[in-house]
PDB file of C-alpha atoms and ligand atoms in Angstrom:
ATOM      1  CA  UNK A 189       8.660 -16.935   6.740  1.00  0.00           C
ATOM      2  CA  UNK A 190       6.226 -16.134   3.999  1.00  0.00           C
ATOM      3  CA  UNK A 191       8.185 -15.121   0.893  1.00  0.00           C
ATOM      4  CA  UNK A 192       4.901 -14.448  -0.915  1.00  0.00           C
ATOM      5  CA  UNK A 193       4.049 -11.545   1.419  1.00  0.00           C
ATOM      6  CA  UNK A 194       5.599  -8.401  -0.002  1.00  0.00           C
ATOM      7  CA  UNK A 195       3.993  -5.807   2.294  1.00  0.00           C
ATOM      8  CA  UNK A 196       6.572  -4.963   4.968  1.00  0.00           C
ATOM      9  CA  UNK A 197       4.147  -4.481   7.839  1.00  0.00           C
ATOM     10  CA  UNK A 198       2.129  -7.624   7.154  1.00  0.00           C
ATOM     11  CA  UNK A 199       5.031  -9.729   8.454  1.00  0.00           C
ATOM     12  CA  UNK A 200       5.353 -10.793  12.097  1.00  0.00           C
ATOM     13  CA  UNK A 201       8.662 -10.214  13.847  1.00  0.00           C
ATOM     14  CA  UNK A 202       9.801 -13.864  13.510  1.00  0.00           C
ATOM     15  CA  UNK A 203       8.958 -13.682   9.795  1.00  0.00           C
ATOM     16  CA  UNK A 204      10.975 -10.474   9.646  1.00  0.00           C
ATOM     17  CA  UNK A 205      14.099 -12.452  10.629  1.00  0.00           C
ATOM     18  CA  UNK A 206      13.488 -14.679   7.614  1.00  0.00           C
ATOM     19  CA  UNK A 207      13.043 -11.645   5.357  1.00  0.00           C
ATOM     20  CA  UNK A 208      16.288 -10.079   6.623  1.00  0.00           C
ATOM     21  CA  UNK A 209      18.120 -13.329   5.823  1.00  0.00           C
ATOM     22  CA  UNK A 210      16.688 -13.202   2.282  1.00  0.00           C
ATOM     23  CA  UNK A 211      17.819  -9.554   1.781  1.00  0.00           C
ATOM     24  CA  UNK A 212      15.010  -8.205  -0.415  1.00  0.00           C
ATOM     25  CA  UNK A 213      15.102  -4.593  -1.614  1.00  0.00           C
ATOM     26  CA  UNK A 214      12.942  -2.514   0.741  1.00  0.00           C
ATOM     27  CA  UNK A 215      10.870   0.101  -1.106  1.00  0.00           C
ATOM     28  CA  UNK A 216       9.684   3.304   0.561  1.00  0.00           C
ATOM     29  CA  UNK A 217       7.050   5.027  -1.631  1.00  0.00           C
ATOM     30  CA  UNK A 218       6.915   8.799  -1.032  1.00  0.00           C
ATOM     31  CA  UNK A 219       3.736  10.521  -2.189  1.00  0.00           C
ATOM     32  CA  UNK A 220       1.584  13.517  -1.380  1.00  0.00           C
ATOM     33  CA  UNK A 221      -1.918  14.617  -0.466  1.00  0.00           C
ATOM     34  CA  UNK A 222      -2.254  17.386  -3.001  1.00  0.00           C
ATOM     35  CA  UNK A 223      -4.751  18.972  -5.364  1.00  0.00           C
ATOM     36  CA  UNK A 224      -4.710  17.363  -8.820  1.00  0.00           C
ATOM     37  CA  UNK A 225      -7.123  19.519 -10.796  1.00  0.00           C
ATOM     38  CA  UNK A 226     -10.903  19.305 -10.707  1.00  0.00           C
ATOM     39  CA  UNK A 227     -10.947  15.794 -12.160  1.00  0.00           C
ATOM     40  CA  UNK A 228      -8.539  13.748  -9.954  1.00  0.00           C
ATOM     41  CA  UNK A 229      -8.578  12.992  -6.196  1.00  0.00           C
ATOM     42  CA  UNK A 230      -5.992  14.400  -3.808  1.00  0.00           C
ATOM     43  CA  UNK A 231      -4.479  10.924  -3.398  1.00  0.00           C
ATOM     44  CA  UNK A 232      -3.217  10.828  -7.018  1.00  0.00           C
ATOM     45  CA  UNK A 233       0.540  10.759  -6.315  1.00  0.00           C
ATOM     46  CA  UNK A 234       0.150   8.470  -3.317  1.00  0.00           C
ATOM     47  CA  UNK A 235      -2.184   6.036  -5.087  1.00  0.00           C
ATOM     48  CA  UNK A 236      -0.223   5.841  -8.359  1.00  0.00           C
ATOM     49  CA  UNK A 237       3.192   5.447  -6.707  1.00  0.00           C
ATOM     50  CA  UNK A 238       1.949   2.919  -4.171  1.00  0.00           C
ATOM     51  CA  UNK A 239       0.130   0.894  -6.864  1.00  0.00           C
ATOM     52  CA  UNK A 240       3.327   0.611  -8.906  1.00  0.00           C
ATOM     53  CA  UNK A 241       5.351  -0.475  -5.841  1.00  0.00           C
ATOM     54  CA  UNK A 242       2.778  -3.056  -4.721  1.00  0.00           C
ATOM     55  CA  UNK A 243       2.639  -4.595  -8.207  1.00  0.00           C
ATOM     56  CA  UNK A 244       6.444  -4.813  -8.231  1.00  0.00           C
ATOM     57  CA  UNK A 245       6.321  -6.484  -4.819  1.00  0.00           C
ATOM     58  CA  UNK A 246       3.727  -8.949  -6.095  1.00  0.00           C
ATOM     59  CA  UNK A 247       5.818  -9.898  -9.146  1.00  0.00           C
ATOM     60  CA  UNK A 248       9.238  -9.905  -7.445  1.00  0.00           C
ATOM     61  CA  UNK A 249       9.009 -13.418  -5.971  1.00  0.00           C
ATOM     62  CA  UNK A 250      10.278 -12.474  -2.516  1.00  0.00           C
ATOM     63  CA  UNK A 251      12.897 -10.012  -3.814  1.00  0.00           C
ATOM     64  CA  UNK A 252      11.039  -6.873  -2.707  1.00  0.00           C
ATOM     65  CA  UNK A 253       9.300  -5.653   0.464  1.00  0.00           C
ATOM     66  CA  UNK A 254       7.094  -2.552   0.281  1.00  0.00           C
ATOM     67  CA  UNK A 255       6.888  -0.214   3.277  1.00  0.00           C
ATOM     68  CA  UNK A 256       3.706   1.744   4.012  1.00  0.00           C
ATOM     69  CA  UNK A 257       3.847   4.843   1.804  1.00  0.00           C
ATOM     70  CA  UNK A 258       4.588   8.333   3.105  1.00  0.00           C
ATOM     71  CA  UNK A 259       1.313  10.160   2.283  1.00  0.00           C
ATOM     72  CA  UNK A 260       2.508  13.804   2.637  1.00  0.00           C
ATOM     73  CA  UNK A 261       5.212  15.962   1.082  1.00  0.00           C
ATOM     74  CA  UNK A 262       6.469  19.481   0.372  1.00  0.00           C
ATOM     75  CA  UNK A 263       3.364  21.237  -0.912  1.00  0.00           C
ATOM     76  CA  UNK A 264       3.030  24.838   0.251  1.00  0.00           C
ATOM     77  CA  UNK A 265       2.898  25.957  -3.401  1.00  0.00           C
ATOM     78  CA  UNK A 266      -0.483  24.143  -3.764  1.00  0.00           C
ATOM     79  CA  UNK A 267      -1.939  25.314  -0.432  1.00  0.00           C
ATOM     80  CA  UNK A 268      -4.416  27.765  -2.050  1.00  0.00           C
ATOM     81  CA  UNK A 269      -6.328  24.747  -3.413  1.00  0.00           C
ATOM     82  CA  UNK A 270      -8.617  23.218  -0.771  1.00  0.00           C
ATOM     83  CA  UNK A 271      -7.417  20.049   0.926  1.00  0.00           C
ATOM     84  CA  UNK A 272      -3.696  20.076   0.102  1.00  0.00           C
ATOM     85  CA  UNK A 273      -1.453  19.014   3.020  1.00  0.00           C
ATOM     86  CA  UNK A 274       1.997  20.568   3.362  1.00  0.00           C
ATOM     87  CA  UNK A 275       4.879  19.141   5.373  1.00  0.00           C
ATOM     88  CA  UNK A 276       7.989  21.273   5.891  1.00  0.00           C
ATOM     89  CA  UNK A 277      10.989  19.868   3.985  1.00  0.00           C
ATOM     90  CA  UNK A 278      13.101  19.608   7.164  1.00  0.00           C
ATOM     91  CA  UNK A 279      10.328  17.589   8.833  1.00  0.00           C
ATOM     92  CA  UNK A 280       9.909  15.375   5.763  1.00  0.00           C
ATOM     93  CA  UNK A 281      13.629  14.619   5.562  1.00  0.00           C
ATOM     94  CA  UNK A 282      13.891  13.921   9.306  1.00  0.00           C
ATOM     95  CA  UNK A 283      10.801  11.692   9.317  1.00  0.00           C
ATOM     96  CA  UNK A 284      11.764   9.614   6.251  1.00  0.00           C
ATOM     97  CA  UNK A 285      15.356   9.330   7.469  1.00  0.00           C
ATOM     98  CA  UNK A 286      14.064   7.858  10.730  1.00  0.00           C
ATOM     99  CA  UNK A 287      12.165   5.267   8.661  1.00  0.00           C
ATOM    100  CA  UNK A 288      15.120   4.319   6.439  1.00  0.00           C
ATOM    101  CA  UNK A 289      17.503   4.202   9.419  1.00  0.00           C
ATOM    102  CA  UNK A 290      15.108   1.876  11.262  1.00  0.00           C
ATOM    103  CA  UNK A 291      15.055  -0.424   8.228  1.00  0.00           C
ATOM    104  CA  UNK A 292      18.865  -0.324   8.058  1.00  0.00           C
ATOM    105  CA  UNK A 293      19.088  -0.983  11.811  1.00  0.00           C
ATOM    106  CA  UNK A 294      17.268  -4.290  11.416  1.00  0.00           C
ATOM    107  CA  UNK A 295      19.819  -5.419   8.833  1.00  0.00           C
ATOM    108  CA  UNK A 296      18.243  -4.729   5.430  1.00  0.00           C
ATOM    109  CA  UNK A 297      21.119  -3.646   3.198  1.00  0.00           C
ATOM    110  CA  UNK A 298      19.264  -2.260   0.158  1.00  0.00           C
ATOM    111  CA  UNK A 299      16.638   0.465   0.426  1.00  0.00           C
ATOM    112  CA  UNK A 300      15.014   2.291  -2.496  1.00  0.00           C
ATOM    113  CA  UNK A 301      12.887   5.428  -2.212  1.00  0.00           C
ATOM    114  CA  UNK A 302      10.234   5.422  -4.943  1.00  0.00           C
ATOM    115  CA  UNK A 303       8.917   8.941  -5.310  1.00  0.00           C
ATOM    116  CA  UNK A 304       5.698  10.046  -7.010  1.00  0.00           C
ATOM    117  CA  UNK A 305       5.564  13.757  -6.093  1.00  0.00           C
ATOM    118  CA  UNK A 306       8.010  15.976  -7.998  1.00  0.00           C
ATOM    119  CA  UNK A 307       8.705  18.344  -5.119  1.00  0.00           C
ATOM    120  CA  UNK A 308       9.840  15.447  -2.922  1.00  0.00           C
ATOM    121  CA  UNK A 309      12.556  14.440  -5.408  1.00  0.00           C
ATOM    122  CA  UNK A 310      15.413  16.643  -4.112  1.00  0.00           C
ATOM    123  CA  UNK A 311      14.456  15.698  -0.540  1.00  0.00           C
ATOM    124  CA  UNK A 312      14.451  11.965  -1.369  1.00  0.00           C
ATOM    125  CA  UNK A 313      17.911  12.414  -2.851  1.00  0.00           C
ATOM    126  CA  UNK A 314      19.192  13.840   0.431  1.00  0.00           C
ATOM    127  CA  UNK A 315      17.459  11.086   2.440  1.00  0.00           C
ATOM    128  CA  UNK A 316      19.038   8.386   0.252  1.00  0.00           C
ATOM    129  CA  UNK A 317      22.489   9.924   0.482  1.00  0.00           C
ATOM    130  CA  UNK A 318      22.305  10.452   4.241  1.00  0.00           C
ATOM    131  CA  UNK A 319      21.049   6.884   4.802  1.00  0.00           C
ATOM    132  CA  UNK A 320      24.002   5.524   2.832  1.00  0.00           C
ATOM    133  CA  UNK A 321      26.520   7.767   4.592  1.00  0.00           C
ATOM    134  CA  UNK A 322      25.144   7.315   8.117  1.00  0.00           C
ATOM    135  CA  UNK A 323      24.364   3.561   8.162  1.00  0.00           C
ATOM    136  CA  UNK A 324      25.946   0.345   6.921  1.00  0.00           C
ATOM    137  CA  UNK A 325      23.191  -0.050   4.294  1.00  0.00           C
ATOM    138  CA  UNK A 326      22.839   1.399   0.793  1.00  0.00           C
ATOM    139  CA  UNK A 327      19.909   3.637  -0.133  1.00  0.00           C
ATOM    140  CA  UNK A 328      18.987   5.034  -3.575  1.00  0.00           C
ATOM    141  CA  UNK A 329      16.115   7.193  -4.831  1.00  0.00           C
ATOM    142  CA  UNK A 330      14.057   7.174  -8.025  1.00  0.00           C
ATOM    143  CA  UNK A 331      11.122   9.213  -9.341  1.00  0.00           C
ATOM    144  CA  UNK A 332       8.762   6.607 -10.853  1.00  0.00           C
ATOM    145  CA  UNK A 333       7.538   8.629 -13.911  1.00  0.00           C
ATOM    146  CA  UNK A 334      11.149   8.781 -15.133  1.00  0.00           C
ATOM    147  CA  UNK A 335      11.043   4.995 -15.632  1.00  0.00           C
ATOM    148  CA  UNK A 336       8.210   5.306 -18.184  1.00  0.00           C
ATOM    149  CA  UNK A 337       8.912   8.661 -19.789  1.00  0.00           C
ATOM    150  CA  UNK A 338      10.832   7.406 -22.853  1.00  0.00           C
ATOM    151  CA  UNK A 339       8.070   4.925 -23.675  1.00  0.00           C
ATOM    152  CA  UNK A 340       5.356   7.540 -22.970  1.00  0.00           C
ATOM    153  CA  UNK A 341       6.965   9.948 -25.473  1.00  0.00           C
ATOM    154  CA  UNK A 342       6.293   7.401 -28.247  1.00  0.00           C
ATOM    155  CA  UNK A 343       2.500   7.627 -27.838  1.00  0.00           C
ATOM    156  CA  UNK A 344       1.640  10.819 -25.938  1.00  0.00           C
ATOM    157  CA  UNK A 345      -0.554  13.451 -27.591  1.00  0.00           C
ATOM    158  CA  UNK A 346       0.362  16.547 -25.579  1.00  0.00           C
ATOM    159  CA  UNK A 347       3.638  18.380 -25.099  1.00  0.00           C
ATOM    160  CA  UNK A 348       3.849  19.075 -21.369  1.00  0.00           C
ATOM    161  CA  UNK A 349       4.311  16.225 -18.896  1.00  0.00           C
ATOM    162  CA  UNK A 350       3.892  17.686 -15.422  1.00  0.00           C
ATOM    163  CA  UNK A 351       0.899  17.479 -13.074  1.00  0.00           C
ATOM    164  CA  UNK A 352      -2.648  16.054 -13.241  1.00  0.00           C
ATOM    165  CA  UNK A 353      -1.865  15.809 -16.957  1.00  0.00           C
ATOM    166  CA  UNK A 354      -2.158  13.207 -19.732  1.00  0.00           C
ATOM    167  CA  UNK A 355       0.342  10.929 -17.919  1.00  0.00           C
ATOM    168  CA  UNK A 356      -1.129  10.890 -14.415  1.00  0.00           C
ATOM    169  CA  UNK A 357      -4.746  10.955 -15.595  1.00  0.00           C
ATOM    170  CA  UNK A 358      -4.148   8.004 -17.946  1.00  0.00           C
ATOM    171  CA  UNK A 359      -2.523   5.982 -15.187  1.00  0.00           C
ATOM    172  CA  UNK A 360      -5.380   6.739 -12.795  1.00  0.00           C
ATOM    173  CA  UNK A 361      -7.900   5.802 -15.530  1.00  0.00           C
ATOM    174  CA  UNK A 362      -6.157   2.438 -15.884  1.00  0.00           C
ATOM    175  CA  UNK A 363      -6.089   1.702 -12.137  1.00  0.00           C
ATOM    176  CA  UNK A 364      -9.379   3.163 -10.844  1.00  0.00           C
ATOM    177  CA  UNK A 365     -11.495   4.779 -13.608  1.00  0.00           C
ATOM    178  CA  UNK A 366     -14.493   5.186 -11.283  1.00  0.00           C
ATOM    179  CA  UNK A 367     -12.587   7.867  -9.340  1.00  0.00           C
ATOM    180  CA  UNK A 368     -11.658  10.016 -12.375  1.00  0.00           C
ATOM    181  CA  UNK A 369     -14.125  12.739 -13.395  1.00  0.00           C
ATOM    182  CA  UNK A 370     -13.082  12.969 -17.042  1.00  0.00           C
ATOM    183  CA  UNK A 371     -15.869  15.471 -17.859  1.00  0.00           C
ATOM    184  CA  UNK A 372     -13.921  17.967 -15.705  1.00  0.00           C
ATOM    185  CA  UNK A 373     -10.492  17.223 -17.250  1.00  0.00           C
ATOM    186  CA  UNK A 374      -8.725  20.426 -18.348  1.00  0.00           C
ATOM    187  CA  UNK A 375      -5.418  21.938 -19.477  1.00  0.00           C
ATOM    188  CA  UNK A 376      -3.041  24.717 -18.399  1.00  0.00           C
ATOM    189  CA  UNK A 377       0.310  25.755 -19.804  1.00  0.00           C
ATOM    190  CA  UNK A 378       2.693  27.464 -17.406  1.00  0.00           C
ATOM    191  CA  UNK A 379       3.924  31.025 -17.765  1.00  0.00           C
ATOM    192  CA  UNK A 380       7.216  30.818 -19.660  1.00  0.00           C
ATOM    193  CA  UNK A 381       9.953  33.407 -20.117  1.00  0.00           C
ATOM    194  CA  UNK A 382      13.282  32.958 -21.910  1.00  0.00           C
ATOM    195  CA  UNK A 383      14.920  31.735 -18.693  1.00  0.00           C
ATOM    196  CA  UNK A 384      12.147  31.344 -16.136  1.00  0.00           C
ATOM    197  CA  UNK A 385       8.965  29.305 -15.883  1.00  0.00           C
ATOM    198  CA  UNK A 386       6.247  29.317 -13.245  1.00  0.00           C
ATOM    199  CA  UNK A 387       6.760  25.567 -12.719  1.00  0.00           C
ATOM    200  CA  UNK A 388      10.553  25.233 -12.873  1.00  0.00           C
ATOM    201  CA  UNK A 389      10.358  23.495 -16.257  1.00  0.00           C
ATOM    202  CA  UNK A 390      13.222  25.540 -17.657  1.00  0.00           C
ATOM    203  CA  UNK A 391      16.772  24.229 -17.316  1.00  0.00           C
ATOM    204  CA  UNK A 392      18.105  27.757 -16.655  1.00  0.00           C
ATOM    205  CA  UNK A 393      16.529  29.067 -13.435  1.00  0.00           C
ATOM    206  CA  UNK A 394      14.615  26.933 -10.936  1.00  0.00           C
ATOM    207  CA  UNK A 395      11.465  28.778  -9.844  1.00  0.00           C
ATOM    208  CA  UNK A 396       8.269  27.170  -8.536  1.00  0.00           C
ATOM    209  CA  UNK A 397       5.596  29.787  -7.794  1.00  0.00           C
ATOM    210  CA  UNK A 398       2.395  29.504  -5.780  1.00  0.00           C
ATOM    211  CA  UNK A 399       0.251  27.631  -8.320  1.00  0.00           C
ATOM    212  CA  UNK A 400      -2.788  29.873  -7.694  1.00  0.00           C
ATOM    213  CA  UNK A 401      -0.782  32.685  -9.339  1.00  0.00           C
ATOM    214  CA  UNK A 402      -0.786  31.023 -12.758  1.00  0.00           C
ATOM    215  CA  UNK A 403      -3.412  28.267 -13.033  1.00  0.00           C
ATOM    216  CA  UNK A 404      -7.184  28.401 -12.467  1.00  0.00           C
ATOM    217  CA  UNK A 405      -7.677  24.641 -12.373  1.00  0.00           C
ATOM    218  CA  UNK A 406      -4.543  23.155 -10.760  1.00  0.00           C
ATOM    219  CA  UNK A 407      -3.504  21.247 -13.885  1.00  0.00           C
ATOM    220  CA  UNK A 408      -0.148  21.588 -15.624  1.00  0.00           C
ATOM    221  CA  UNK A 409      -0.308  19.908 -19.015  1.00  0.00           C
ATOM    222  CA  UNK A 410      -3.429  18.576 -20.740  1.00  0.00           C
ATOM    223  CA  UNK A 411      -5.558  15.898 -19.079  1.00  0.00           C
ATOM    224  CA  UNK A 412      -8.165  15.791 -21.862  1.00  0.00           C
ATOM    225  CA  UNK A 413      -6.207  13.365 -24.033  1.00  0.00           C
ATOM    226  CA  UNK A 414      -5.798  10.779 -21.263  1.00  0.00           C
ATOM    227  CA  UNK A 415      -7.031   7.209 -21.820  1.00  0.00           C
ATOM    228  CA  UNK A 416      -6.985   3.992 -19.805  1.00  0.00           C
ATOM    229  CA  UNK A 417      -5.022   2.265 -22.590  1.00  0.00           C
ATOM    230  CA  UNK A 418      -2.224   4.831 -22.323  1.00  0.00           C
ATOM    231  CA  UNK A 419      -2.339   4.259 -18.575  1.00  0.00           C
ATOM    232  CA  UNK A 420      -1.966   0.504 -19.030  1.00  0.00           C
ATOM    233  CA  UNK A 421       1.147   1.016 -21.149  1.00  0.00           C
ATOM    234  CA  UNK A 422       2.620   3.455 -18.609  1.00  0.00           C
ATOM    235  CA  UNK A 423       1.903   1.010 -15.777  1.00  0.00           C
ATOM    236  CA  UNK A 424       3.418  -2.030 -17.497  1.00  0.00           C
ATOM    237  CA  UNK A 425       6.561  -0.139 -18.526  1.00  0.00           C
ATOM    238  CA  UNK A 426       7.026   1.356 -15.059  1.00  0.00           C
ATOM    239  CA  UNK A 427       6.517  -1.972 -13.273  1.00  0.00           C
ATOM    240  CA  UNK A 428       8.860  -3.828 -15.664  1.00  0.00           C
ATOM    241  CA  UNK A 429      11.618  -1.230 -15.301  1.00  0.00           C
ATOM    242  CA  UNK A 430      11.255  -0.951 -11.540  1.00  0.00           C
ATOM    243  CA  UNK A 431      11.523  -4.740 -11.266  1.00  0.00           C
ATOM    244  CA  UNK A 432      14.761  -4.602 -13.280  1.00  0.00           C
ATOM    245  CA  UNK A 433      16.027  -1.745 -11.120  1.00  0.00           C
ATOM    246  CA  UNK A 434      15.264  -3.732  -7.958  1.00  0.00           C
ATOM    247  CA  UNK A 435      17.131  -6.810  -9.284  1.00  0.00           C
ATOM    248  CA  UNK A 436      20.145  -4.667 -10.125  1.00  0.00           C
ATOM    249  CA  UNK A 437      20.017  -2.995  -6.695  1.00  0.00           C
ATOM    250  CA  UNK A 438      19.621  -6.292  -4.844  1.00  0.00           C
ATOM    251  CA  UNK A 439      22.765  -7.656  -6.545  1.00  0.00           C
ATOM    252  CA  UNK A 440      24.764  -4.439  -6.010  1.00  0.00           C
ATOM    253  CA  UNK A 441      27.804  -5.170  -3.800  1.00  0.00           C
ATOM    254  CA  UNK A 442      28.209  -3.454  -0.433  1.00  0.00           C
ATOM    255  CA  UNK A 443      31.933  -2.829  -0.625  1.00  0.00           C
ATOM    256  CA  UNK A 444      34.230  -2.281   2.364  1.00  0.00           C
ATOM    257  CA  UNK A 445      35.260   1.296   3.140  1.00  0.00           C
ATOM    258  CA  UNK A 446      39.005   1.857   3.145  1.00  0.00           C
ATOM    259  CA  UNK A 447      40.974   4.363   5.225  1.00  0.00           C
ATOM    260  CA  UNK A 448      43.758   6.054   3.286  1.00  0.00           C
ATOM    261  CA  UNK A 449      45.085   8.204   6.149  1.00  0.00           C
ATOM    262  CA  UNK A 450      48.714   7.674   7.110  1.00  0.00           C
ATOM    263  CA  UNK A 451      47.912   8.745  10.704  1.00  0.00           C
ATOM    264  CA  UNK A 452      44.668   7.601  12.390  1.00  0.00           C
ATOM    265  CA  UNK A 453      41.831  10.173  11.847  1.00  0.00           C
ATOM    266  CA  UNK A 454      39.541  11.327  14.667  1.00  0.00           C
ATOM    267  CA  UNK A 455      37.101   8.509  14.039  1.00  0.00           C
ATOM    268  CA  UNK A 456      34.810   9.528  16.921  1.00  0.00           C
ATOM    269  CA  UNK A 457      33.651  12.747  15.213  1.00  0.00           C
ATOM    270  CA  UNK A 458      30.025  12.575  14.026  1.00  0.00           C
ATOM    271  CA  UNK A 459      28.319  15.022  11.681  1.00  0.00           C
TER     272      UNK A 459
HETATM  273 ZN1  LIG B 750       0.931  14.225  -9.225  1.00  0.00          ZN
END
């Protein structure tokens, strides 16, 4: 068993037995292949989320295994921009659930979905809950930008944190500046009413429109103020917090279920 290898599918099956005995947290990054303005590649969510997870795996000393990332998500609202790939939410949930259930089947007790595409977040929540309820393992879900958002607020220069914006562009500039076309970086604010917004940013009424109806460039927020230094700070904060989250999750007890019925229930029923 090679405890230094943190990429799930780089292990052989005999090494997998050693990993199961060690009980690392298994991370499933969920990303997208989606337009990110004129200045960022379509792999932005996938690349940023996967980079964070792989760095956590590298620093976790055998406490984390990283699954191959899911590269597609719910994206029909971006389909008017060339290249975006959309996967139906039912298909996404079913596919990811098959992955998490396979991991649970082998005996890994702690699974964590690490999301990087906002529209996947409610789906990841359902996948995590169903994995916990339908297997003997525990599964949780997090959206990686949430781990850095408090810190980011202390040095950000623009108001909106959303999509292909100061946050994501900075992080991409830190990790692979040669792939960012900063001369094309732009800004868009969404269309806001008292209760509604074109990008569901209001707490009152969730509404996410086709993005071609309200933005000409596919950006939500302002990418022009992005820098690699901001990206470095976002990356370090995210990796540090995700490492802490993984340690907490790894130590979390898997308690026994208890049956409080006075007469035996129909235990054979499956939902
Ligand atoms: Zn994104």
